[in-house]
Short mmCIF file of C-alpha atoms and ligand atoms in Angstrom, two decimals:
data_model
loop_
_atom_site.label_atom_id
_atom_site.label_comp_id
_atom_site.label_asym_id
_atom_site.label_seq_id
_atom_site.Cartn_x
_atom_site.Cartn_y
_atom_site.Cartn_z
CA UNK A 1 -20.42 -20.28 -1.81
CA UNK A 2 -16.92 -18.80 -1.84
CA UNK A 3 -14.91 -19.21 -5.01
CA UNK A 4 -11.14 -18.89 -5.20
CA UNK A 5 -9.03 -17.24 -7.87
CA UNK A 6 -5.27 -17.73 -7.80
CA UNK A 7 -3.01 -15.28 -9.60
CA UNK A 8 0.55 -16.33 -10.35
CA UNK A 9 3.29 -14.54 -12.26
CA UNK A 10 5.75 -15.75 -14.85
CA UNK A 11 8.73 -14.72 -16.99
CA UNK A 12 9.83 -11.68 -14.93
CA UNK A 13 8.79 -9.92 -11.76
CA UNK A 14 7.30 -6.41 -11.56
CA UNK A 15 4.62 -7.06 -14.17
CA UNK A 16 1.92 -5.64 -11.93
CA UNK A 17 0.32 -8.76 -10.52
CA UNK A 18 -0.96 -6.74 -7.58
CA UNK A 19 -2.69 -4.26 -9.85
CA UNK A 20 -4.06 -7.03 -12.05
CA UNK A 21 -5.51 -8.78 -8.99
CA UNK A 22 -6.91 -5.52 -7.61
CA UNK A 23 -8.47 -4.72 -11.00
CA UNK A 24 -10.16 -8.08 -11.32
CA UNK A 25 -11.40 -7.73 -7.75
CA UNK A 26 -12.82 -4.32 -8.59
CA UNK A 27 -14.60 -5.70 -11.68
CA UNK A 28 -16.23 -8.52 -9.76
CA UNK A 29 -17.20 -6.07 -7.05
CA UNK A 30 -18.70 -3.74 -9.66
CA UNK A 31 -20.98 -6.64 -10.59
CA UNK A 32 -22.23 -6.77 -7.04
CA UNK A 33 -20.07 -9.58 -5.64
CA UNK A 34 -18.35 -9.51 -2.28
CA UNK A 35 -14.61 -9.87 -2.77
CA UNK A 36 -11.49 -10.29 -0.62
CA UNK A 37 -7.95 -10.08 -1.85
CA UNK A 38 -5.03 -11.90 -0.32
CA UNK A 39 -1.32 -12.08 -0.85
CA UNK A 40 0.93 -15.08 -0.26
CA UNK A 41 4.55 -13.99 -0.14
CA UNK A 42 7.27 -16.61 -0.44
CA UNK A 43 10.00 -14.73 1.45
CA UNK A 44 11.17 -15.92 4.87
CA UNK A 45 10.53 -12.67 6.78
CA UNK A 46 7.49 -13.09 9.01
CA UNK A 47 6.18 -9.84 7.55
CA UNK A 48 7.74 -6.99 5.55
CA UNK A 49 7.92 -4.80 8.68
CA UNK A 50 11.66 -5.23 9.11
CA UNK A 51 12.55 -4.98 5.41
CA UNK A 52 14.16 -1.90 3.97
CA UNK A 53 11.64 0.16 2.02
CA UNK A 54 14.28 0.59 -0.67
CA UNK A 55 14.26 -3.18 -1.23
CA UNK A 56 10.67 -4.09 -0.81
CA UNK A 57 8.76 -0.86 -1.12
CA UNK A 58 6.37 0.50 1.44
CA UNK A 59 4.96 -1.46 4.34
CA UNK A 60 1.19 -1.24 4.17
CA UNK A 61 -0.41 -1.19 7.61
CA UNK A 62 -3.93 -2.50 8.12
CA UNK A 63 -6.53 -1.38 10.67
CA UNK A 64 -5.80 -4.44 12.78
CA UNK A 65 -2.14 -3.51 12.94
CA UNK A 66 -0.60 -5.93 10.43
CA UNK A 67 2.49 -4.84 8.54
CA UNK A 68 1.84 -6.12 5.06
CA UNK A 69 2.92 -6.08 1.45
CA UNK A 70 2.24 -2.94 -0.55
CA UNK A 71 -0.03 -4.85 -2.92
CA UNK A 72 -2.62 -4.85 -0.15
CA UNK A 73 -2.66 -1.10 -0.63
CA UNK A 74 -3.69 -1.59 -4.26
CA UNK A 75 -6.38 -4.02 -3.17
CA UNK A 76 -7.83 -1.54 -0.70
CA UNK A 77 -7.65 1.42 -3.04
CA UNK A 78 -9.34 -0.46 -5.86
CA UNK A 79 -12.06 -2.19 -3.87
CA UNK A 80 -12.40 -0.16 -0.68
CA UNK A 81 -12.40 -3.43 1.29
CA UNK A 82 -10.19 -2.94 4.36
CA UNK A 83 -7.41 -5.52 4.47
CA UNK A 84 -6.59 -7.48 7.60
CA UNK A 85 -3.74 -9.49 9.02
CA UNK A 86 -5.51 -12.53 7.62
CA UNK A 87 -4.95 -11.24 4.09
CA UNK A 88 -1.16 -11.47 3.94
CA UNK A 89 0.98 -14.47 4.76
CA UNK A 90 4.64 -15.23 4.18
CA UNK A 91 6.79 -18.33 4.28
CA UNK A 92 8.13 -17.00 7.58
CA UNK A 93 4.65 -16.79 9.09
CA UNK A 94 3.66 -20.23 7.80
CA UNK A 95 6.81 -21.83 9.18
CA UNK A 96 6.44 -20.02 12.52
CA UNK A 97 2.94 -21.48 12.79
CA UNK A 98 4.07 -24.97 11.82
CA UNK A 99 7.07 -24.93 14.15
CA UNK A 100 4.96 -23.64 17.06
CA UNK A 101 2.50 -26.49 16.47
CA UNK A 102 5.33 -28.99 16.33
CA UNK A 103 6.74 -27.72 19.66
CA UNK A 104 3.28 -27.91 21.13
CA UNK A 105 3.05 -31.54 20.14
CA UNK A 106 0.13 -30.98 17.81
CA UNK A 107 1.50 -33.31 15.14
CA UNK A 108 1.32 -36.32 17.44
CA UNK A 109 4.77 -37.66 16.73
CA UNK A 110 4.67 -37.25 12.96
CA UNK A 111 7.72 -36.22 10.95
CA UNK A 112 6.90 -32.62 10.04
CA UNK A 113 7.25 -32.06 6.30
CA UNK A 114 6.55 -29.50 3.59
CA UNK A 115 3.83 -31.79 2.30
CA UNK A 116 1.44 -32.11 4.11
CA UNK A 117 2.19 -29.86 7.10
CA UNK A 118 3.40 -26.70 5.40
CA UNK A 119 0.96 -27.02 2.51
CA UNK A 120 -1.87 -27.64 4.99
CA UNK A 121 -0.98 -24.41 6.81
CA UNK A 122 -1.02 -22.58 3.46
CA UNK A 123 -4.43 -24.01 2.58
CA UNK A 124 -5.79 -23.03 5.99
CA UNK A 125 -4.66 -19.49 5.39
CA UNK A 126 -6.34 -19.36 1.96
CA UNK A 127 -9.67 -20.52 3.33
CA UNK A 128 -9.59 -18.72 6.70
CA UNK A 129 -11.86 -15.86 7.61
CA UNK A 130 -13.78 -15.81 4.32
CA UNK A 131 -17.20 -15.16 5.88
CA UNK A 132 -19.76 -14.71 3.17
CA UNK A 133 -17.25 -13.63 0.53
CA UNK A 134 -18.17 -14.57 -3.05
CA UNK A 135 -14.66 -14.42 -4.47
CA UNK A 136 -11.32 -14.69 -2.69
CA UNK A 137 -8.50 -13.60 -4.97
CA UNK A 138 -5.09 -14.91 -3.88
CA UNK A 139 -2.00 -13.45 -5.43
CA UNK A 140 1.17 -15.52 -5.14
CA UNK A 141 4.25 -13.31 -4.80
CA UNK A 142 7.37 -13.92 -6.88
CA UNK A 143 7.67 -15.66 -10.21
CA UNK A 144 6.95 -19.24 -11.17
CA UNK A 145 10.26 -21.10 -11.05
CA UNK A 146 11.46 -19.51 -7.80
CA UNK A 147 12.52 -22.19 -5.33
CA UNK A 148 10.82 -20.51 -2.38
CA UNK A 149 7.51 -20.31 -4.21
CA UNK A 150 7.15 -24.08 -4.60
CA UNK A 151 5.23 -24.84 -1.37
CA UNK A 152 2.73 -22.12 -2.22
CA UNK A 153 2.17 -23.42 -5.75
CA UNK A 154 1.76 -26.92 -4.37
CA UNK A 155 -0.65 -25.53 -1.78
CA UNK A 156 -2.86 -23.84 -4.37
CA UNK A 157 -2.75 -26.92 -6.59
CA UNK A 158 -4.01 -29.09 -3.77
CA UNK A 159 -6.56 -26.49 -2.80
CA UNK A 160 -8.08 -26.46 -6.30
CA UNK A 161 -8.16 -30.21 -6.36
CA UNK A 162 -9.95 -30.34 -3.03
CA UNK A 163 -12.60 -27.69 -3.58
CA UNK A 164 -13.10 -28.71 -7.22
CA UNK A 165 -12.23 -26.89 -10.41
CA UNK A 166 -15.63 -25.21 -10.50
CA UNK A 167 -14.66 -23.36 -7.33
CA UNK A 168 -11.05 -22.57 -8.19
CA UNK A 169 -9.50 -20.71 -11.07
CA UNK A 170 -5.87 -20.14 -11.98
CA UNK A 171 -4.75 -17.00 -13.77
CA UNK A 172 -1.18 -16.57 -14.91
CA UNK A 173 0.39 -13.21 -15.69
CA UNK A 174 3.23 -13.16 -18.20
CA UNK A 175 5.24 -10.88 -20.43
CA UNK A 176 5.27 -10.74 -24.21
CA UNK A 177 8.54 -9.02 -25.08
CA UNK A 178 8.79 -7.14 -28.35
CA UNK A 179 11.94 -7.95 -30.32
CA UNK A 180 12.63 -5.00 -32.64
CA UNK A 181 14.90 -6.92 -35.05
CA UNK A 182 12.17 -9.49 -35.62
CA UNK A 183 9.41 -6.89 -35.43
CA UNK A 184 7.38 -9.32 -33.31
CA UNK A 185 5.92 -9.90 -29.89
CA UNK A 186 7.41 -13.13 -28.65
CA UNK A 187 5.24 -15.81 -27.09
CA UNK A 188 7.95 -18.30 -26.19
CA UNK A 189 8.66 -17.02 -22.64
CA UNK A 190 4.95 -17.32 -21.93
CA UNK A 191 4.88 -20.88 -23.27
CA UNK A 192 7.84 -21.80 -21.08
CA UNK A 193 6.32 -20.23 -18.04
CA UNK A 194 3.07 -22.12 -18.52
CA UNK A 195 5.07 -25.35 -19.01
CA UNK A 196 6.76 -24.68 -15.69
CA UNK A 197 3.36 -24.26 -14.03
CA UNK A 198 2.08 -27.42 -15.73
CA UNK A 199 5.04 -29.36 -14.41
CA UNK A 200 3.76 -28.41 -10.94
CA UNK A 201 0.31 -29.65 -11.79
CA UNK A 202 -1.35 -26.31 -12.46
CA UNK A 203 -3.09 -25.66 -15.76
CA UNK A 204 -3.88 -21.94 -15.99
CA UNK A 205 -7.44 -21.12 -17.05
CA UNK A 206 -6.62 -17.64 -18.29
CA UNK A 207 -3.48 -15.76 -19.22
CA UNK A 208 -2.85 -12.09 -18.76
CA UNK A 209 -0.19 -11.07 -21.21
CA UNK A 210 1.62 -7.82 -20.50
CA UNK A 211 3.04 -6.07 -23.55
CA UNK A 212 3.82 -2.64 -24.86
CA UNK A 213 1.76 -3.11 -28.03
CA UNK A 214 -1.45 -4.88 -29.09
CA UNK A 215 -1.44 -8.64 -29.37
CA UNK A 216 -1.96 -9.68 -33.03
CA UNK A 217 -4.60 -12.42 -33.63
CA UNK A 218 -1.98 -14.90 -34.81
CA UNK A 219 0.03 -14.60 -31.58
CA UNK A 220 -3.13 -14.89 -29.54
CA UNK A 221 -4.05 -18.10 -31.37
CA UNK A 222 -0.56 -19.46 -30.82
CA UNK A 223 -0.62 -18.74 -27.09
CA UNK A 224 -4.08 -20.29 -26.72
CA UNK A 225 -3.04 -23.40 -28.59
CA UNK A 226 0.32 -23.99 -26.93
CA UNK A 227 -0.83 -23.06 -23.46
CA UNK A 228 -4.09 -24.94 -23.67
CA UNK A 229 -6.44 -22.06 -22.87
CA UNK A 230 -9.43 -20.64 -24.73
CA UNK A 231 -8.58 -17.88 -27.23
CA UNK A 232 -10.70 -15.30 -25.41
CA UNK A 233 -9.03 -16.24 -22.13
CA UNK A 234 -5.79 -14.78 -23.45
CA UNK A 235 -6.12 -11.24 -22.16
CA UNK A 236 -3.95 -8.44 -23.42
CA UNK A 237 -2.37 -6.33 -20.68
CA UNK A 238 -1.19 -3.23 -22.49
CA UNK A 239 0.85 -0.55 -20.77
CA UNK A 240 -1.49 2.29 -19.80
CA UNK A 241 -1.03 5.94 -18.86
CA UNK A 242 -2.77 5.58 -15.49
CA UNK A 243 -3.37 2.56 -13.30
CA UNK A 244 -7.04 3.49 -13.02
CA UNK A 245 -7.46 2.51 -16.69
CA UNK A 246 -6.61 -1.13 -15.95
CA UNK A 247 -10.04 -2.37 -14.73
CA UNK A 248 -11.75 -0.73 -17.69
CA UNK A 249 -9.30 -2.20 -20.21
CA UNK A 250 -9.74 -5.67 -18.73
CA UNK A 251 -13.48 -5.35 -18.84
CA UNK A 252 -13.42 -4.20 -22.44
CA UNK A 253 -11.61 -7.41 -23.29
CA UNK A 254 -14.12 -9.51 -21.44
CA UNK A 255 -11.78 -10.62 -18.67
CA UNK A 256 -14.46 -10.62 -15.96
CA UNK A 257 -16.78 -12.45 -18.36
CA UNK A 258 -14.15 -15.18 -18.85
CA UNK A 259 -13.83 -15.53 -15.08
CA UNK A 260 -17.59 -15.82 -14.57
CA UNK A 261 -17.85 -18.35 -17.39
CA UNK A 262 -15.19 -20.45 -15.72
CA UNK A 263 -17.34 -20.62 -12.62
CA UNK A 264 -20.46 -21.36 -14.63
CA UNK A 265 -22.11 -18.06 -13.68
CA UNK A 266 -24.27 -16.79 -16.53
CA UNK A 267 -26.69 -14.51 -14.71
CA UNK A 268 -24.26 -11.93 -13.33
CA UNK A 269 -25.37 -8.31 -13.58
CA UNK A 270 -23.36 -6.01 -15.87
CA UNK A 271 -20.69 -4.15 -13.89
CA UNK A 272 -21.28 -0.55 -12.99
CA UNK A 273 -18.03 1.17 -13.91
CA UNK A 274 -19.27 4.75 -13.71
CA UNK A 275 -16.93 5.71 -10.89
CA UNK A 276 -13.92 4.40 -12.78
CA UNK A 277 -14.83 6.47 -15.83
CA UNK A 278 -15.29 9.53 -13.64
CA UNK A 279 -11.85 9.16 -12.11
CA UNK A 280 -10.27 8.71 -15.53
CA UNK A 281 -11.96 11.84 -16.80
CA UNK A 282 -10.60 13.85 -13.88
CA UNK A 283 -7.11 12.42 -14.17
CA UNK A 284 -6.92 12.97 -17.91
CA UNK A 285 -8.50 16.42 -18.00
CA UNK A 286 -7.15 18.35 -15.01
CA UNK A 287 -7.89 22.06 -14.86
CA UNK A 288 -4.50 22.99 -13.48
CA UNK A 289 -1.32 21.70 -11.95
CA UNK A 290 0.45 21.99 -8.63
CA UNK A 291 3.97 21.06 -7.68
CA UNK A 292 4.59 19.34 -4.37
CA UNK A 293 8.00 18.54 -2.96
CA UNK A 294 8.21 15.24 -1.11
CA UNK A 295 11.25 15.48 1.12
CA UNK A 296 12.17 11.98 2.17
CA UNK A 297 14.85 9.39 2.48
CA UNK A 298 13.94 6.58 0.12
CA UNK A 299 13.31 8.74 -2.92
CA UNK A 300 15.32 6.46 -5.22
CA UNK A 301 12.61 3.79 -5.02
CA UNK A 302 9.21 5.31 -5.48
CA UNK A 303 7.48 2.10 -4.36
CA UNK A 304 8.68 3.08 -0.90
CA UNK A 305 6.04 5.82 -0.98
CA UNK A 306 3.34 4.06 -2.99
CA UNK A 307 0.30 4.94 -0.86
CA UNK A 308 1.61 8.44 -0.40
CA UNK A 309 1.92 9.20 -4.10
CA UNK A 310 -1.49 7.63 -4.70
CA UNK A 311 -3.05 9.71 -1.92
CA UNK A 312 -1.57 12.86 -3.48
CA UNK A 313 -3.07 11.82 -6.82
CA UNK A 314 -6.40 11.41 -5.03
CA UNK A 315 -5.98 14.90 -3.56
CA UNK A 316 -5.50 16.07 -7.16
CA UNK A 317 -8.65 14.22 -8.26
CA UNK A 318 -10.58 16.00 -5.50
CA UNK A 319 -9.33 19.39 -6.68
CA UNK A 320 -9.34 18.66 -10.41
CA UNK A 321 -5.63 19.30 -10.74
CA UNK A 322 -2.61 17.30 -11.71
CA UNK A 323 -0.18 16.87 -8.85
CA UNK A 324 3.45 16.95 -9.97
CA UNK A 325 5.81 15.48 -7.40
CA UNK A 326 9.41 16.57 -6.84
CA UNK A 327 11.10 13.78 -4.92
CA UNK A 328 13.94 15.26 -2.92
CA UNK A 329 16.49 13.52 -0.68
CA UNK A 330 16.29 15.40 2.59
CA UNK A 331 20.02 15.09 3.19
CA UNK A 332 20.72 17.74 0.58
CA UNK A 333 19.12 20.38 2.80
CA UNK A 334 21.91 19.88 5.28
CA UNK A 335 24.09 21.87 2.85
CA UNK A 336 23.89 25.60 2.29
CA UNK A 337 21.89 26.92 -0.62
CA UNK A 338 19.94 23.74 -1.28
CA UNK A 339 16.67 25.14 0.07
CA UNK A 340 16.40 27.08 -3.20
CA UNK A 341 14.98 23.89 -4.63
CA UNK A 342 11.85 24.54 -2.58
CA UNK A 343 11.34 28.03 -3.91
CA UNK A 344 8.89 27.22 -6.65
CA UNK A 345 6.90 24.40 -5.10
CA UNK A 346 3.32 24.89 -3.97
CA UNK A 347 3.49 22.49 -1.06
CA UNK A 348 6.04 20.54 0.97
CA UNK A 349 5.37 17.10 2.36
CA UNK A 350 7.70 15.28 4.72
CA UNK A 351 6.59 11.64 4.90
CA UNK A 352 7.22 8.88 7.40
CA UNK A 353 10.75 7.69 7.96
CA UNK A 354 13.18 6.09 10.35
CA UNK A 355 16.67 6.93 11.58
CA UNK A 356 18.87 9.93 11.89
CA UNK A 357 20.23 10.20 8.36
CA UNK A 358 18.60 13.14 6.63
CA UNK A 359 16.57 14.13 9.71
CA UNK A 360 18.12 17.59 9.99
CA UNK A 361 17.33 18.16 6.32
CA UNK A 362 13.68 17.46 7.09
CA UNK A 363 13.80 19.93 9.97
CA UNK A 364 15.17 22.48 7.50
CA UNK A 365 12.40 21.74 4.98
CA UNK A 366 9.80 22.29 7.73
CA UNK A 367 11.47 25.55 8.68
CA UNK A 368 11.40 26.72 5.06
CA UNK A 369 7.70 25.88 4.79
CA UNK A 370 6.92 27.69 8.03
CA UNK A 371 8.92 30.80 7.22
CA UNK A 372 7.79 31.07 3.60
CA UNK A 373 4.20 30.17 4.37
CA UNK A 374 4.26 27.25 1.95
CA UNK A 375 1.65 24.56 2.77
CA UNK A 376 3.38 21.89 4.88
CA UNK A 377 2.16 18.39 5.56
CA UNK A 378 4.21 16.33 8.01
CA UNK A 379 3.34 12.68 8.26
CA UNK A 380 4.60 10.66 11.23
CA UNK A 381 8.36 11.39 11.12
CA UNK A 382 7.46 14.53 9.16
CA UNK A 383 5.31 15.67 12.07
CA UNK A 384 8.02 14.85 14.60
CA UNK A 385 10.61 16.86 12.65
CA UNK A 386 8.24 19.83 12.33
CA UNK A 387 7.64 19.76 16.08
CA UNK A 388 11.39 19.74 16.71
CA UNK A 389 11.79 22.66 14.31
CA UNK A 390 9.14 24.76 16.02
CA UNK A 391 10.45 23.78 19.46
CA UNK A 392 13.95 24.93 18.60
CA UNK A 393 13.22 27.99 16.53
CA UNK A 394 9.95 29.36 17.90
CA UNK A 395 9.65 28.00 21.43
CA UNK A 396 13.29 28.55 22.29
CA UNK A 397 13.89 24.93 23.33
CA UNK A 398 17.36 24.86 21.84
CA UNK A 399 18.25 21.28 22.65
CA UNK A 400 15.00 19.86 21.21
CA UNK A 401 15.50 16.45 19.64
CA UNK A 402 14.17 12.92 19.30
CA UNK A 403 15.42 10.07 21.45
CA UNK A 404 15.28 7.95 18.29
CA UNK A 405 18.77 9.35 17.57
CA UNK A 406 20.18 8.77 21.07
CA UNK A 407 19.74 10.65 24.35
CA UNK A 408 18.28 14.12 23.74
CA UNK A 409 18.75 17.12 26.04
CA UNK A 410 15.14 18.05 25.47
CA UNK A 411 13.23 14.93 24.41
CA UNK A 412 10.46 16.72 22.55
CA UNK A 413 9.97 13.44 20.71
CA UNK A 414 10.52 10.37 22.85
CA UNK A 415 10.01 6.65 23.16
CA UNK A 416 6.73 5.74 24.69
CA UNK A 417 6.70 2.51 26.63
CA UNK A 418 3.05 2.15 27.57
CA UNK A 419 -0.15 3.22 25.94
CA UNK A 420 -3.80 2.30 25.86
CA UNK A 421 -5.50 0.59 22.99
CA UNK A 422 -9.17 0.82 23.83
CA UNK A 423 -9.25 -0.63 27.33
CA UNK A 424 -6.02 -2.56 26.99
CA UNK A 425 -2.57 -1.47 28.08
CA UNK A 426 0.14 -2.17 25.51
CA UNK A 427 3.84 -2.15 26.42
CA UNK A 428 7.22 -2.03 24.75
CA UNK A 429 10.80 -1.39 25.80
CA UNK A 430 13.84 -0.22 23.87
CA UNK A 431 15.07 -3.83 24.08
CA UNK A 432 12.10 -5.29 22.21
CA UNK A 433 12.44 -7.04 18.88
CA UNK A 434 12.15 -4.66 15.96
CA UNK A 435 9.37 -6.58 14.26
CA UNK A 436 5.81 -5.78 15.21
CA UNK A 437 6.56 -3.81 18.38
CA UNK A 438 5.54 -0.38 17.20
CA UNK A 439 2.26 1.36 17.79
CA UNK A 440 0.57 -0.28 14.85
CA UNK A 441 -2.82 -0.07 13.21
CA UNK A 442 -5.91 2.03 13.72
CA UNK A 443 -6.21 4.13 16.87
CA UNK A 444 -8.88 6.57 17.84
CA UNK A 445 -8.02 10.24 17.84
CA UNK A 446 -10.12 13.05 19.28
CA UNK A 447 -10.01 16.14 17.14
CA UNK A 448 -9.89 19.41 19.06
CA UNK A 449 -13.05 21.43 18.32
CA UNK A 450 -12.47 24.68 16.49
CA UNK A 451 -9.17 23.50 14.96
CA UNK A 452 -8.49 23.53 11.25
CA UNK A 453 -8.39 19.74 11.17
CA UNK A 454 -11.79 19.58 12.87
CA UNK A 455 -13.12 21.55 9.93
CA UNK A 456 -11.22 19.42 7.39
CA UNK A 457 -12.45 16.14 8.85
CA UNK A 458 -15.89 17.41 9.76
CA UNK A 459 -15.76 14.91 12.63
CA UNK A 460 -14.96 14.85 16.34
CA UNK A 461 -13.22 11.51 16.37
CA UNK A 462 -11.29 9.76 13.64
CA UNK A 463 -9.56 6.41 13.33
CA UNK A 464 -6.22 6.49 11.59
CA UNK A 465 -3.44 3.97 11.11
CA UNK A 466 -0.15 4.18 12.94
CA UNK A 467 3.32 2.74 12.54
CA UNK A 468 5.89 4.30 14.84
CA UNK A 469 7.79 3.93 18.11
CA UNK A 470 8.27 7.53 19.12
CA UNK A 471 5.71 10.14 20.12
CA UNK A 472 5.58 13.88 20.53
CA UNK A 473 6.13 14.41 24.24
CA UNK A 474 2.94 15.79 25.80
CA UNK A 475 4.98 17.47 28.55
CA UNK A 476 6.06 20.11 26.03
CA UNK A 477 2.48 20.88 25.00
CA UNK A 478 2.23 24.26 26.77
CA UNK A 479 5.55 25.51 25.45
CA UNK A 480 4.71 24.45 21.91
CA UNK A 481 1.23 25.92 22.06
CA UNK A 482 2.53 29.23 23.35
CA UNK A 483 4.83 29.29 20.33
CA UNK A 484 1.80 28.79 18.05
CA UNK A 485 1.93 25.05 17.42
CA UNK A 486 -1.45 23.80 18.62
CA UNK A 487 -2.22 20.23 19.49
CA UNK A 488 -5.30 19.64 17.34
CA UNK A 489 -5.76 15.93 17.87
CA UNK A 490 -5.13 13.69 20.88
CA UNK A 491 -5.43 10.06 21.90
CA UNK A 492 -8.62 9.46 23.94
CA UNK A 493 -6.64 9.44 27.22
CA UNK A 494 -5.15 12.82 26.28
CA UNK A 495 -1.58 11.53 26.57
CA UNK A 496 -0.49 11.35 22.95
CA UNK A 497 -0.51 14.29 20.56
CA UNK A 498 -1.85 12.90 17.29
CA UNK A 499 -2.18 16.10 15.25
CA UNK A 500 -0.48 19.49 15.44
CA UNK A 501 -1.20 22.63 13.44
CA UNK A 502 0.53 25.97 13.28
CA UNK A 503 -1.53 29.05 13.98
CA UNK A 504 -1.18 31.93 11.54
CA UNK A 505 0.09 29.74 8.70
CA UNK A 506 -2.05 29.00 5.64
CA UNK A 507 -1.65 25.21 6.01
CA UNK A 508 0.87 23.64 8.36
CA UNK A 509 -0.30 20.32 9.74
CA UNK A 510 1.52 17.37 11.21
CA UNK A 511 -0.09 14.01 11.92
CA UNK A 512 1.40 11.14 13.90
CA UNK A 513 -0.50 8.61 11.77
CA UNK A 514 -0.50 7.68 8.11
CA UNK A 515 -3.60 9.10 6.44
CA UNK A 516 -2.28 8.01 3.02
CA UNK A 517 -3.09 4.41 3.94
CA UNK A 518 -6.80 5.11 3.95
CA UNK A 519 -7.11 7.32 0.88
CA UNK A 520 -8.96 5.98 -2.15
CA UNK A 521 -9.52 7.40 -5.61
CA UNK A 522 -13.27 7.40 -5.01
CA UNK A 523 -12.87 8.77 -1.53
CA UNK A 524 -9.77 10.97 -1.35
CA UNK A 525 -8.59 11.41 2.22
CA UNK A 526 -9.81 14.79 3.53
CA UNK A 527 -6.32 15.82 4.68
CA UNK A 528 -4.89 15.15 1.22
CA UNK A 529 -7.77 16.95 -0.52
CA UNK A 530 -7.29 19.91 1.78
CA UNK A 531 -3.50 19.94 1.45
CA UNK A 532 -3.65 19.84 -2.37
CA UNK A 533 -6.38 22.51 -2.18
CA UNK A 534 -4.00 24.68 -0.14
CA UNK A 535 -1.28 24.07 -2.75
CA UNK A 536 -3.71 25.17 -5.50
CA UNK A 537 -4.38 28.33 -3.52
CA UNK A 538 -0.66 28.92 -3.06
CA UNK A 539 -0.03 28.43 -6.79
CA UNK A 540 -2.43 31.26 -7.56
CA UNK A 541 -0.54 33.61 -5.24
CA UNK A 542 2.84 33.24 -6.92
N1 LIG B 601 10.83 6.87 13.19
C1 LIG B 601 9.68 7.45 13.78
C2 LIG B 601 9.10 6.60 14.91
O1 LIG B 601 9.41 5.43 14.98
C3 LIG B 601 8.61 7.73 12.74
C4 LIG B 601 8.07 6.51 12.11
C5 LIG B 601 7.31 6.80 10.85
O2 LIG B 601 7.44 7.86 10.27
N2 LIG B 601 6.53 5.85 10.37
O3 LIG B 601 8.33 7.08 15.68
#
């Protein structure tokens, strides 16, 4: 029997609902249950694919090619359960579905309304594709009180009523602000937020209260009484030094126990949290430190590179070192003298990106890494820029460029209009809509035997996730290889370079896909482990 847990947020946004959901999922999983995590986002975009990363943070791509909210990244990292398109829905997607049904005549002449048509579509999404899952955790984006969130809250209210309260649980995440002049943690915003939920017909069963200091017993009693929840179902969510502490802290307060009690489960096995303790030990007691420069474009909002910074942390866990990140706007390298900033880093990473601004700075960063033999990791755009750099400066292809920035004399990186996915031919043109028309999701890549990446992966074929329109142009392969840049990974039909590596350099690898999306603390991605390992090696040389 599948049970459903709904997680809503109150008072302010950015309280870490995604992490809280992921942590609870991990705890239930550690007790042997099969979990799925889902996100319901109230914005009108069909998916976050067309949103600026500086507004909404990174777009997390799933194996099945969905462009989803970054919280799905937390879910995957914490539980290892691969997310799917079916795990993220937005108002835009719900309305598209409803409107398509209306046009198709499916509503048989009815006036199409938020209740029941939109709420029905929301409920369908919650219950879809649950297989034999024990717990489906659904996080509702936004904050209670937002106008656009109302249909979702109504949807989850109805859902709980229909499946019965013994199969549905509501958890509300709030903030307890500390007021220095009063010397107290204040419970009033939480009370108001719960009132707001109650006015929509939802009585939370547990409250997660974020605060920067412990919750005194008197405040806990007050919250329980005013918000009509059990005292032990008021869970303290203290700020922690690492996100990997969160599941353990919740467990220590009996959060998972409260959830099981709600569902009347009293024979659950104790959770096995060994792997969480091991990670914490490694994060808190590193044996060294390396400094990696991330040369990107959205460095003023670190959420734009969430999976990337996590994957680098995982690379640190694998090597028992702390990874310090220097976030650098690539544009600065378009001015003289700025490359000095890279002089004392142990590795340079150029991540994914779009558009011309700052591209030449990335080319410069790749050149610096190549010339100074600093480990270089180019991901997607970072690979494309490294290829352009080598083409221009080693292979003598002076006009090398990417058609992403307009017509290029030598389109070393170009728009691909047709490609194979398994047996199927996929197509796009430069006129296509921006949303969802990229090469998206997991594709097979054959690793060239004898290459460095073959050794790193220890595999002949790998599946990695993509999100891009442009490709390294295979027609330049010979010229690039003669210059030392080897194609070390290819699509199965041999037409798309997926990985390049520079001969005679300690570690210079570019990948057309996003390995950071598959890295987990328990299972650091081999490329990130190897890259951080190369940075450790480099740090011992200087
Ligand atoms: N802008 C490049 C492309 O579309 C790279 C995309 C990326 O880095 N994710 O191909």
